[in-house]
Amino acid sequence: MAIHSTNCSLTYQQLNQRANQLAHWLRQYALPLETPIAVLLSPGVDLIVSLLAILKIGCAYLSLDMQQSVERNSLIIQDSRAKLLITYQALISENQFQSCNPIFIDSLCNSINHQPDGNLDLEVKPHALVKIIY
């Protein structure tokens, strides 16, 4: 098992396939390499899948803390120039973070499941930005 939680277990192959499906779906935004993508998720399968998908499209992830205030997270998003925010619908309202496009991972299951699960044909440089820490 690659990941085991109370409500989900994934093998390494399943983890890779799910990350690939999300990565293929994220490609529709045509983000340049190293573009920051904010992530506001609780620890678990969705967080790991999201981080891997972000790396697979050559972008950088910006982990936000759910314990921080909305104002602080909003400031971090603005300062980092994150273009997308991957989160759960229950965590934020759609217009809470005005400077980036929210992606509600929990409402994308059908869209993501129809994506290819093979690896992306994208060359990511070894020195590319992968994470932003505040």
mmCIF file of N, CA and C in Angstrom:
data_model
loop_
_atom_site.group_PDB
_atom_site.id
_atom_site.type_symbol
_atom_site.label_atom_id
_atom_site.label_comp_id
_atom_site.label_asym_id
_atom_site.label_seq_id
_atom_site.Cartn_x
_atom_site.Cartn_y
_atom_site.Cartn_z
ATOM 1 N N MET A 1 0.832 -1.191 0.000
ATOM 2 C CA MET A 1 0.000 0.000 0.000
ATOM 3 C C MET A 1 0.874 1.251 0.000
ATOM 4 N N ALA A 2 0.508 2.182 -0.845
ATOM 5 C CA ALA A 2 1.198 3.470 -0.871
ATOM 6 C C ALA A 2 0.600 4.407 0.164
ATOM 7 N N ILE A 3 -0.731 4.400 0.266
ATOM 8 C CA ILE A 3 -1.448 5.256 1.215
ATOM 9 C C ILE A 3 -2.542 4.427 1.867
ATOM 10 N N HIS A 4 -2.666 4.591 3.156
ATOM 11 C CA HIS A 4 -3.746 3.920 3.880
ATOM 12 C C HIS A 4 -4.324 4.911 4.875
ATOM 13 N N SER A 5 -5.616 5.166 4.757
ATOM 14 C CA SER A 5 -6.306 6.022 5.721
ATOM 15 C C SER A 5 -7.582 5.307 6.150
ATOM 16 N N THR A 6 -8.340 5.923 7.013
ATOM 17 C CA THR A 6 -9.543 5.274 7.535
ATOM 18 C C THR A 6 -10.579 4.985 6.462
ATOM 19 N N ASN A 7 -10.650 5.832 5.432
ATOM 20 C CA ASN A 7 -11.689 5.628 4.419
ATOM 21 C C ASN A 7 -11.150 5.348 3.021
ATOM 22 N N CYS A 8 -9.839 5.154 2.878
ATOM 23 C CA CYS A 8 -9.297 4.893 1.545
ATOM 24 C C CYS A 8 -7.899 4.287 1.644
ATOM 25 N N SER A 9 -7.634 3.340 0.777
ATOM 26 C CA SER A 9 -6.295 2.770 0.637
ATOM 27 C C SER A 9 -5.968 2.719 -0.844
ATOM 28 N N LEU A 10 -4.739 3.087 -1.190
ATOM 29 C CA LEU A 10 -4.311 3.071 -2.583
ATOM 30 C C LEU A 10 -2.977 2.357 -2.716
ATOM 31 N N THR A 11 -2.853 1.548 -3.762
ATOM 32 C CA THR A 11 -1.557 0.980 -4.104
ATOM 33 C C THR A 11 -0.753 2.073 -4.801
ATOM 34 N N TYR A 12 0.525 1.812 -5.030
ATOM 35 C CA TYR A 12 1.350 2.790 -5.740
ATOM 36 C C TYR A 12 0.807 3.033 -7.147
ATOM 37 N N GLN A 13 0.355 1.979 -7.802
ATOM 38 C CA GLN A 13 -0.199 2.129 -9.147
ATOM 39 C C GLN A 13 -1.468 2.978 -9.121
ATOM 40 N N GLN A 14 -2.357 2.718 -8.178
ATOM 41 C CA GLN A 14 -3.591 3.506 -8.077
ATOM 42 C C GLN A 14 -3.292 4.968 -7.745
ATOM 43 N N LEU A 15 -2.335 5.194 -6.864
ATOM 44 C CA LEU A 15 -1.942 6.564 -6.517
ATOM 45 C C LEU A 15 -1.416 7.290 -7.745
ATOM 46 N N ASN A 16 -0.548 6.637 -8.499
ATOM 47 C CA ASN A 16 0.003 7.243 -9.708
ATOM 48 C C ASN A 16 -1.096 7.532 -10.727
ATOM 49 N N GLN A 17 -2.022 6.592 -10.905
ATOM 50 C CA GLN A 17 -3.104 6.784 -11.868
ATOM 51 C C GLN A 17 -4.005 7.947 -11.468
ATOM 52 N N ARG A 18 -4.345 8.053 -10.190
ATOM 53 C CA ARG A 18 -5.202 9.158 -9.741
ATOM 54 C C ARG A 18 -4.492 10.497 -9.871
ATOM 55 N N ALA A 19 -3.204 10.532 -9.553
ATOM 56 C CA ALA A 19 -2.439 11.770 -9.717
ATOM 57 C C ALA A 19 -2.353 12.145 -11.195
ATOM 58 N N ASN A 20 -2.174 11.153 -12.063
ATOM 59 C CA ASN A 20 -2.135 11.417 -13.504
ATOM 60 C C ASN A 20 -3.469 11.965 -14.000
ATOM 61 N N GLN A 21 -4.566 11.401 -13.533
ATOM 62 C CA GLN A 21 -5.884 11.878 -13.965
ATOM 63 C C GLN A 21 -6.104 13.330 -13.555
ATOM 64 N N LEU A 22 -5.746 13.680 -12.329
ATOM 65 C CA LEU A 22 -5.884 15.068 -11.898
ATOM 66 C C LEU A 22 -4.931 15.963 -12.681
ATOM 67 N N ALA A 23 -3.725 15.499 -12.926
ATOM 68 C CA ALA A 23 -2.757 16.286 -13.694
ATOM 69 C C ALA A 23 -3.271 16.555 -15.109
ATOM 70 N N HIS A 24 -3.821 15.532 -15.758
ATOM 71 C CA HIS A 24 -4.394 15.732 -17.098
ATOM 72 C C HIS A 24 -5.521 16.761 -17.041
ATOM 73 N N TRP A 25 -6.347 16.691 -16.020
ATOM 74 C CA TRP A 25 -7.452 17.644 -15.879
ATOM 75 C C TRP A 25 -6.914 19.058 -15.656
ATOM 76 N N LEU A 26 -5.874 19.201 -14.838
ATOM 77 C CA LEU A 26 -5.295 20.524 -14.560
ATOM 78 C C LEU A 26 -4.644 21.147 -15.792
ATOM 79 N N ARG A 27 -4.237 20.324 -16.739
ATOM 80 C CA ARG A 27 -3.586 20.845 -17.956
ATOM 81 C C ARG A 27 -4.497 21.778 -18.741
ATOM 82 N N GLN A 28 -5.818 21.690 -18.539
ATOM 83 C CA GLN A 28 -6.739 22.569 -19.265
ATOM 84 C C GLN A 28 -6.476 24.041 -18.952
ATOM 85 N N TYR A 29 -5.848 24.329 -17.810
ATOM 86 C CA TYR A 29 -5.568 25.713 -17.435
ATOM 87 C C TYR A 29 -4.324 26.262 -18.125
ATOM 88 N N ALA A 30 -3.570 25.424 -18.801
ATOM 89 C CA ALA A 30 -2.383 25.824 -19.564
ATOM 90 C C ALA A 30 -1.458 26.731 -18.750
ATOM 91 N N LEU A 31 -1.159 26.305 -17.546
ATOM 92 C CA LEU A 31 -0.303 27.100 -16.669
ATOM 93 C C LEU A 31 1.160 26.951 -17.073
ATOM 94 N N PRO A 32 1.909 28.047 -17.052
ATOM 95 C CA PRO A 32 3.349 27.942 -17.318
ATOM 96 C C PRO A 32 4.040 27.108 -16.234
ATOM 97 N N LEU A 33 5.180 26.541 -16.576
ATOM 98 C CA LEU A 33 5.952 25.782 -15.597
ATOM 99 C C LEU A 33 6.256 26.658 -14.386
ATOM 100 N N GLU A 34 6.294 26.060 -13.230
ATOM 101 C CA GLU A 34 6.612 26.693 -11.947
ATOM 102 C C GLU A 34 5.534 27.651 -11.441
ATOM 103 N N THR A 35 4.350 27.646 -12.059
ATOM 104 C CA THR A 35 3.248 28.470 -11.561
ATOM 105 C C THR A 35 2.801 27.938 -10.205
ATOM 106 N N PRO A 36 2.654 28.813 -9.201
ATOM 107 C CA PRO A 36 2.179 28.341 -7.900
ATOM 108 C C PRO A 36 0.702 27.934 -7.933
ATOM 109 N N ILE A 37 0.403 26.810 -7.315
ATOM 110 C CA ILE A 37 -0.969 26.354 -7.112
ATOM 111 C C ILE A 37 -1.145 26.141 -5.613
ATOM 112 N N ALA A 38 -2.083 26.878 -5.024
ATOM 113 C CA ALA A 38 -2.335 26.767 -3.588
ATOM 114 C C ALA A 38 -3.159 25.517 -3.295
ATOM 115 N N VAL A 39 -2.897 24.920 -2.141
ATOM 116 C CA VAL A 39 -3.605 23.714 -1.718
ATOM 117 C C VAL A 39 -4.072 23.914 -0.280
ATOM 118 N N LEU A 40 -5.382 23.801 -0.080
ATOM 119 C CA LEU A 40 -5.974 23.913 1.254
ATOM 120 C C LEU A 40 -6.818 22.662 1.482
ATOM 121 N N LEU A 41 -6.159 21.595 1.928
ATOM 122 C CA LEU A 41 -6.803 20.298 2.140
ATOM 123 C C LEU A 41 -6.328 19.711 3.462
ATOM 124 N N SER A 42 -7.165 18.875 4.043
ATOM 125 C CA SER A 42 -6.740 18.166 5.247
ATOM 126 C C SER A 42 -5.811 17.025 4.831
ATOM 127 N N PRO A 43 -4.942 16.578 5.742
ATOM 128 C CA PRO A 43 -4.044 15.469 5.407
ATOM 129 C C PRO A 43 -4.837 14.235 4.981
ATOM 130 N N GLY A 44 -4.385 13.602 3.913
ATOM 131 C CA GLY A 44 -5.066 12.409 3.423
ATOM 132 C C GLY A 44 -4.787 12.169 1.957
ATOM 133 N N VAL A 45 -5.561 11.290 1.375
ATOM 134 C CA VAL A 45 -5.369 10.867 -0.010
ATOM 135 C C VAL A 45 -5.486 12.040 -0.978
ATOM 136 N N ASP A 46 -6.515 12.871 -0.824
ATOM 137 C CA ASP A 46 -6.700 13.991 -1.754
ATOM 138 C C ASP A 46 -5.513 14.944 -1.740
ATOM 139 N N LEU A 47 -4.926 15.159 -0.579
ATOM 140 C CA LEU A 47 -3.759 16.039 -0.479
ATOM 141 C C LEU A 47 -2.575 15.451 -1.233
ATOM 142 N N ILE A 48 -2.280 14.181 -1.011
ATOM 143 C CA ILE A 48 -1.144 13.538 -1.677
ATOM 144 C C ILE A 48 -1.358 13.494 -3.188
ATOM 145 N N VAL A 49 -2.551 13.125 -3.625
ATOM 146 C CA VAL A 49 -2.862 13.079 -5.058
ATOM 147 C C VAL A 49 -2.702 14.470 -5.670
ATOM 148 N N SER A 50 -3.184 15.492 -4.989
ATOM 149 C CA SER A 50 -3.092 16.865 -5.501
ATOM 150 C C SER A 50 -1.646 17.325 -5.622
ATOM 151 N N LEU A 51 -0.843 17.074 -4.596
ATOM 152 C CA LEU A 51 0.561 17.487 -4.644
ATOM 153 C C LEU A 51 1.299 16.792 -5.782
ATOM 154 N N LEU A 52 1.074 15.503 -5.945
ATOM 155 C CA LEU A 52 1.720 14.775 -7.042
ATOM 156 C C LEU A 52 1.265 15.300 -8.403
ATOM 157 N N ALA A 53 -0.021 15.585 -8.548
ATOM 158 C CA ALA A 53 -0.540 16.104 -9.822
ATOM 159 C C ALA A 53 0.080 17.459 -10.150
ATOM 160 N N ILE A 54 0.208 18.306 -9.150
ATOM 161 C CA ILE A 54 0.818 19.624 -9.358
ATOM 162 C C ILE A 54 2.256 19.462 -9.848
ATOM 163 N N LEU A 55 2.999 18.570 -9.222
ATOM 164 C CA LEU A 55 4.380 18.334 -9.645
ATOM 165 C C LEU A 55 4.442 17.746 -11.050
ATOM 166 N N LYS A 56 3.491 16.879 -11.391
ATOM 167 C CA LYS A 56 3.481 16.244 -12.708
ATOM 168 C C LYS A 56 3.249 17.238 -13.842
ATOM 169 N N ILE A 57 2.578 18.371 -13.557
ATOM 170 C CA ILE A 57 2.376 19.377 -14.608
ATOM 171 C C ILE A 57 3.442 20.464 -14.547
ATOM 172 N N GLY A 58 4.441 20.269 -13.690
ATOM 173 C CA GLY A 58 5.564 21.196 -13.640
ATOM 174 C C GLY A 58 5.298 22.469 -12.866
ATOM 175 N N CYS A 59 4.273 22.462 -12.048
ATOM 176 C CA CYS A 59 3.955 23.644 -11.243
ATOM 177 C C CYS A 59 4.499 23.469 -9.827
ATOM 178 N N ALA A 60 4.361 24.511 -9.029
ATOM 179 C CA ALA A 60 4.829 24.486 -7.639
ATOM 180 C C ALA A 60 3.626 24.495 -6.714
ATOM 181 N N TYR A 61 3.705 23.743 -5.642
ATOM 182 C CA TYR A 61 2.585 23.747 -4.708
ATOM 183 C C TYR A 61 2.863 24.664 -3.526
ATOM 184 N N LEU A 62 1.791 25.252 -3.060
ATOM 185 C CA LEU A 62 1.814 26.174 -1.930
ATOM 186 C C LEU A 62 0.805 25.650 -0.922
ATOM 187 N N SER A 63 1.294 24.991 0.120
ATOM 188 C CA SER A 63 0.392 24.429 1.127
ATOM 189 C C SER A 63 -0.087 25.526 2.065
ATOM 190 N N LEU A 64 -1.397 25.644 2.186
ATOM 191 C CA LEU A 64 -1.994 26.599 3.115
ATOM 192 C C LEU A 64 -2.417 25.865 4.376
ATOM 193 N N ASP A 65 -2.374 26.567 5.483
ATOM 194 C CA ASP A 65 -2.720 25.993 6.781
ATOM 195 C C ASP A 65 -4.180 26.284 7.089
ATOM 196 N N MET A 66 -4.958 25.241 7.352
ATOM 197 C CA MET A 66 -6.377 25.425 7.664
ATOM 198 C C MET A 66 -6.577 26.134 8.994
ATOM 199 N N GLN A 67 -5.548 26.167 9.834
ATOM 200 C CA GLN A 67 -5.646 26.848 11.122
ATOM 201 C C GLN A 67 -5.407 28.356 10.995
ATOM 202 N N GLN A 68 -4.854 28.785 9.859
ATOM 203 C CA GLN A 68 -4.615 30.214 9.639
ATOM 204 C C GLN A 68 -5.926 30.924 9.338
ATOM 205 N N SER A 69 -5.933 32.216 9.554
ATOM 206 C CA SER A 69 -7.125 33.009 9.247
ATOM 207 C C SER A 69 -7.298 33.119 7.735
ATOM 208 N N VAL A 70 -8.508 33.402 7.321
ATOM 209 C CA VAL A 70 -8.799 33.618 5.901
ATOM 210 C C VAL A 70 -7.947 34.763 5.378
ATOM 211 N N GLU A 71 -7.802 35.805 6.175
ATOM 212 C CA GLU A 71 -7.018 36.970 5.761
ATOM 213 C C GLU A 71 -5.562 36.587 5.499
ATOM 214 N N ARG A 72 -4.978 35.782 6.375
ATOM 215 C CA ARG A 72 -3.581 35.362 6.209
ATOM 216 C C ARG A 72 -3.427 34.493 4.965
ATOM 217 N N ASN A 73 -4.299 33.514 4.792
ATOM 218 C CA ASN A 73 -4.225 32.667 3.600
ATOM 219 C C ASN A 73 -4.452 33.475 2.334
ATOM 220 N N SER A 74 -5.350 34.433 2.383
ATOM 221 C CA SER A 74 -5.604 35.294 1.226
ATOM 222 C C SER A 74 -4.364 36.110 0.877
ATOM 223 N N LEU A 75 -3.697 36.630 1.881
ATOM 224 C CA LEU A 75 -2.467 37.392 1.668
ATOM 225 C C LEU A 75 -1.385 36.514 1.047
ATOM 226 N N ILE A 76 -1.253 35.293 1.530
ATOM 227 C CA ILE A 76 -0.264 34.359 0.986
ATOM 228 C C ILE A 76 -0.573 34.052 -0.477
ATOM 229 N N ILE A 77 -1.836 33.820 -0.784
ATOM 230 C CA ILE A 77 -2.232 33.539 -2.169
ATOM 231 C C ILE A 77 -1.902 34.722 -3.069
ATOM 232 N N GLN A 78 -2.238 35.916 -2.623
ATOM 233 C CA GLN A 78 -1.951 37.114 -3.420
ATOM 234 C C GLN A 78 -0.454 37.311 -3.604
ATOM 235 N N ASP A 79 0.296 37.201 -2.520
ATOM 236 C CA ASP A 79 1.735 37.439 -2.577
ATOM 237 C C ASP A 79 2.450 36.421 -3.462
ATOM 238 N N SER A 80 2.001 35.185 -3.418
ATOM 239 C CA SER A 80 2.636 34.122 -4.212
ATOM 240 C C SER A 80 2.190 34.145 -5.672
ATOM 241 N N ARG A 81 1.114 34.853 -5.937
ATOM 242 C CA ARG A 81 0.508 34.898 -7.277
ATOM 243 C C ARG A 81 0.009 33.523 -7.725
ATOM 244 N N ALA A 82 -0.505 32.769 -6.769
ATOM 245 C CA ALA A 82 -1.082 31.459 -7.094
ATOM 246 C C ALA A 82 -2.275 31.658 -8.022
ATOM 247 N N LYS A 83 -2.366 30.849 -9.046
ATOM 248 C CA LYS A 83 -3.445 30.961 -10.033
ATOM 249 C C LYS A 83 -4.641 30.096 -9.677
ATOM 250 N N LEU A 84 -4.394 28.991 -8.978
ATOM 251 C CA LEU A 84 -5.456 28.056 -8.618
ATOM 252 C C LEU A 84 -5.369 27.734 -7.136
ATOM 253 N N LEU A 85 -6.498 27.351 -6.563
ATOM 254 C CA LEU A 85 -6.568 26.879 -5.184
ATOM 255 C C LEU A 85 -7.335 25.566 -5.184
ATOM 256 N N ILE A 86 -6.661 24.481 -4.823
ATOM 257 C CA ILE A 86 -7.315 23.179 -4.721
ATOM 258 C C ILE A 86 -7.764 23.005 -3.276
ATOM 259 N N THR A 87 -9.065 22.780 -3.089
ATOM 260 C CA THR A 87 -9.618 22.694 -1.745
ATOM 261 C C THR A 87 -10.911 21.891 -1.764
ATOM 262 N N TYR A 88 -11.571 21.820 -0.612
ATOM 263 C CA TYR A 88 -12.891 21.204 -0.502
ATOM 264 C C TYR A 88 -13.947 22.297 -0.512
ATOM 265 N N GLN A 89 -15.083 22.007 -1.089
ATOM 266 C CA GLN A 89 -16.163 22.980 -1.185
ATOM 267 C C GLN A 89 -16.615 23.469 0.193
ATOM 268 N N ALA A 90 -16.583 22.611 1.179
ATOM 269 C CA ALA A 90 -17.049 22.986 2.516
ATOM 270 C C ALA A 90 -16.096 23.946 3.230
ATOM 271 N N LEU A 91 -14.856 24.042 2.763
ATOM 272 C CA LEU A 91 -13.877 24.870 3.461
ATOM 273 C C LEU A 91 -13.958 26.351 3.130
ATOM 274 N N ILE A 92 -14.376 26.669 1.929
ATOM 275 C CA ILE A 92 -14.407 28.083 1.545
ATOM 276 C C ILE A 92 -15.649 28.383 0.721
ATOM 277 N N SER A 93 -15.982 29.658 0.651
ATOM 278 C CA SER A 93 -17.017 30.087 -0.283
ATOM 279 C C SER A 93 -16.318 30.447 -1.590
ATOM 280 N N GLU A 94 -17.055 30.431 -2.695
ATOM 281 C CA GLU A 94 -16.432 30.620 -4.007
ATOM 282 C C GLU A 94 -15.713 31.938 -4.163
ATOM 283 N N ASN A 95 -16.171 32.981 -3.521
ATOM 284 C CA ASN A 95 -15.539 34.287 -3.698
ATOM 285 C C ASN A 95 -14.636 34.664 -2.527
ATOM 286 N N GLN A 96 -14.278 33.698 -1.707
ATOM 287 C CA GLN A 96 -13.466 33.982 -0.528
ATOM 288 C C GLN A 96 -12.048 34.403 -0.902
ATOM 289 N N PHE A 97 -11.467 33.775 -1.892
ATOM 290 C CA PHE A 97 -10.127 34.125 -2.348
ATOM 291 C C PHE A 97 -10.251 34.665 -3.766
ATOM 292 N N GLN A 98 -10.311 35.966 -3.879
ATOM 293 C CA GLN A 98 -10.618 36.628 -5.147
ATOM 294 C C GLN A 98 -9.497 36.526 -6.181
ATOM 295 N N SER A 99 -8.256 36.351 -5.735
ATOM 296 C CA SER A 99 -7.134 36.436 -6.666
ATOM 297 C C SER A 99 -6.806 35.119 -7.368
ATOM 298 N N CYS A 100 -7.513 34.036 -7.040
ATOM 299 C CA CYS A 100 -7.235 32.769 -7.717
ATOM 300 C C CYS A 100 -8.527 31.987 -7.925
ATOM 301 N N ASN A 101 -8.451 31.037 -8.815
ATOM 302 C CA ASN A 101 -9.603 30.229 -9.187
ATOM 303 C C ASN A 101 -9.693 29.003 -8.274
ATOM 304 N N PRO A 102 -10.778 28.868 -7.489
ATOM 305 C CA PRO A 102 -10.888 27.685 -6.631
ATOM 306 C C PRO A 102 -11.282 26.440 -7.426
ATOM 307 N N ILE A 103 -10.650 25.338 -7.080
ATOM 308 C CA ILE A 103 -10.976 24.039 -7.657
ATOM 309 C C ILE A 103 -11.416 23.156 -6.498
ATOM 310 N N PHE A 104 -12.673 22.769 -6.514
ATOM 311 C CA PHE A 104 -13.213 21.953 -5.431
ATOM 312 C C PHE A 104 -13.020 20.480 -5.774
ATOM 313 N N ILE A 105 -12.002 19.897 -5.188
ATOM 314 C CA ILE A 105 -11.605 18.528 -5.516
ATOM 315 C C ILE A 105 -12.716 17.525 -5.244
ATOM 316 N N ASP A 106 -13.550 17.811 -4.251
ATOM 317 C CA ASP A 106 -14.619 16.877 -3.906
ATOM 318 C C ASP A 106 -15.779 16.910 -4.890
ATOM 319 N N SER A 107 -15.863 17.926 -5.742
ATOM 320 C CA SER A 107 -16.938 17.937 -6.739
ATOM 321 C C SER A 107 -16.436 17.635 -8.144
ATOM 322 N N LEU A 108 -15.194 17.193 -8.261
ATOM 323 C CA LEU A 108 -14.616 16.919 -9.576
ATOM 324 C C LEU A 108 -14.511 15.440 -9.913
ATOM 325 N N CYS A 109 -14.977 14.580 -9.049
ATOM 326 C CA CYS A 109 -14.759 13.137 -9.233
ATOM 327 C C CYS A 109 -15.115 12.658 -10.633
ATOM 328 N N ASN A 110 -16.289 13.017 -11.132
ATOM 329 C CA ASN A 110 -16.703 12.548 -12.461
ATOM 330 C C ASN A 110 -15.807 13.097 -13.556
ATOM 331 N N SER A 111 -15.466 14.372 -13.486
ATOM 332 C CA SER A 111 -14.598 14.978 -14.502
ATOM 333 C C SER A 111 -13.214 14.354 -14.491
ATOM 334 N N ILE A 112 -12.671 14.161 -13.308
ATOM 335 C CA ILE A 112 -11.318 13.622 -13.190
ATOM 336 C C ILE A 112 -11.281 12.152 -13.589
ATOM 337 N N ASN A 113 -12.300 11.392 -13.218
ATOM 338 C CA ASN A 113 -12.316 9.959 -13.522
ATOM 339 C C ASN A 113 -12.358 9.668 -15.016
ATOM 340 N N HIS A 114 -12.757 10.625 -15.833
ATOM 341 C CA HIS A 114 -12.799 10.437 -17.281
ATOM 342 C C HIS A 114 -11.493 10.839 -17.965
ATOM 343 N N GLN A 115 -10.522 11.264 -17.190
ATOM 344 C CA GLN A 115 -9.227 11.656 -17.751
ATOM 345 C C GLN A 115 -8.341 10.427 -17.936
ATOM 346 N N PRO A 116 -7.363 10.522 -18.853
ATOM 347 C CA PRO A 116 -6.422 9.404 -19.002
ATOM 348 C C PRO A 116 -5.639 9.196 -17.707
ATOM 349 N N ASP A 117 -5.266 7.954 -17.427
ATOM 350 C CA ASP A 117 -4.516 7.692 -16.203
ATOM 351 C C ASP A 117 -3.040 7.393 -16.460
ATOM 352 N N GLY A 118 -2.605 7.613 -17.705
ATOM 353 C CA GLY A 118 -1.195 7.413 -18.039
ATOM 354 C C GLY A 118 -0.361 8.637 -17.701
ATOM 355 N N ASN A 119 0.945 8.421 -17.594
ATOM 356 C CA ASN A 119 1.849 9.523 -17.300
ATOM 357 C C ASN A 119 1.785 10.591 -18.381
ATOM 358 N N LEU A 120 2.005 11.831 -17.981
ATOM 359 C CA LEU A 120 2.003 12.950 -18.913
ATOM 360 C C LEU A 120 3.317 12.976 -19.678
ATOM 361 N N ASP A 121 3.255 13.472 -20.892
ATOM 362 C CA ASP A 121 4.459 13.635 -21.696
ATOM 363 C C ASP A 121 4.929 15.080 -21.523
ATOM 364 N N LEU A 122 5.573 15.336 -20.409
ATOM 365 C CA LEU A 122 6.006 16.686 -20.073
ATOM 366 C C LEU A 122 7.362 16.592 -19.405
ATOM 367 N N GLU A 123 8.308 17.361 -19.910
ATOM 368 C CA GLU A 123 9.639 17.348 -19.316
ATOM 369 C C GLU A 123 9.727 18.431 -18.248
ATOM 370 N N VAL A 124 9.959 18.009 -17.031
ATOM 371 C CA VAL A 124 10.137 18.937 -15.916
ATOM 372 C C VAL A 124 11.610 18.908 -15.539
ATOM 373 N N LYS A 125 12.207 20.073 -15.473
ATOM 374 C CA LYS A 125 13.635 20.183 -15.167
ATOM 375 C C LYS A 125 13.898 19.844 -13.693
ATOM 376 N N PRO A 126 15.024 19.231 -13.393
ATOM 377 C CA PRO A 126 15.324 18.857 -12.007
ATOM 378 C C PRO A 126 15.509 20.056 -11.078
ATOM 379 N N HIS A 127 15.811 21.215 -11.613
ATOM 380 C CA HIS A 127 16.012 22.406 -10.781
ATOM 381 C C HIS A 127 14.754 23.281 -10.707
ATOM 382 N N ALA A 128 13.649 22.785 -11.206
ATOM 383 C CA ALA A 128 12.400 23.562 -11.231
ATOM 384 C C ALA A 128 11.864 23.781 -9.817
ATOM 385 N N LEU A 129 11.178 24.889 -9.640
ATOM 386 C CA LEU A 129 10.517 25.204 -8.378
ATOM 387 C C LEU A 129 9.396 24.198 -8.136
ATOM 388 N N VAL A 130 9.358 23.602 -6.947
ATOM 389 C CA VAL A 130 8.314 22.621 -6.649
ATOM 390 C C VAL A 130 7.457 23.007 -5.451
ATOM 391 N N LYS A 131 7.983 23.834 -4.552
ATOM 392 C CA LYS A 131 7.238 24.161 -3.338
ATOM 393 C C LYS A 131 7.555 25.582 -2.904
ATOM 394 N N ILE A 132 6.519 26.259 -2.404
ATOM 395 C CA ILE A 132 6.687 27.599 -1.839
ATOM 396 C C ILE A 132 6.276 27.515 -0.377
ATOM 397 N N ILE A 133 7.126 28.017 0.492
ATOM 398 C CA ILE A 133 6.861 27.973 1.931
ATOM 399 C C ILE A 133 6.763 29.395 2.466
ATOM 400 N N TYR A 134 5.727 29.652 3.243
ATOM 401 C CA TYR A 134 5.582 30.939 3.940
ATOM 402 C C TYR A 134 5.702 30.701 5.414
#
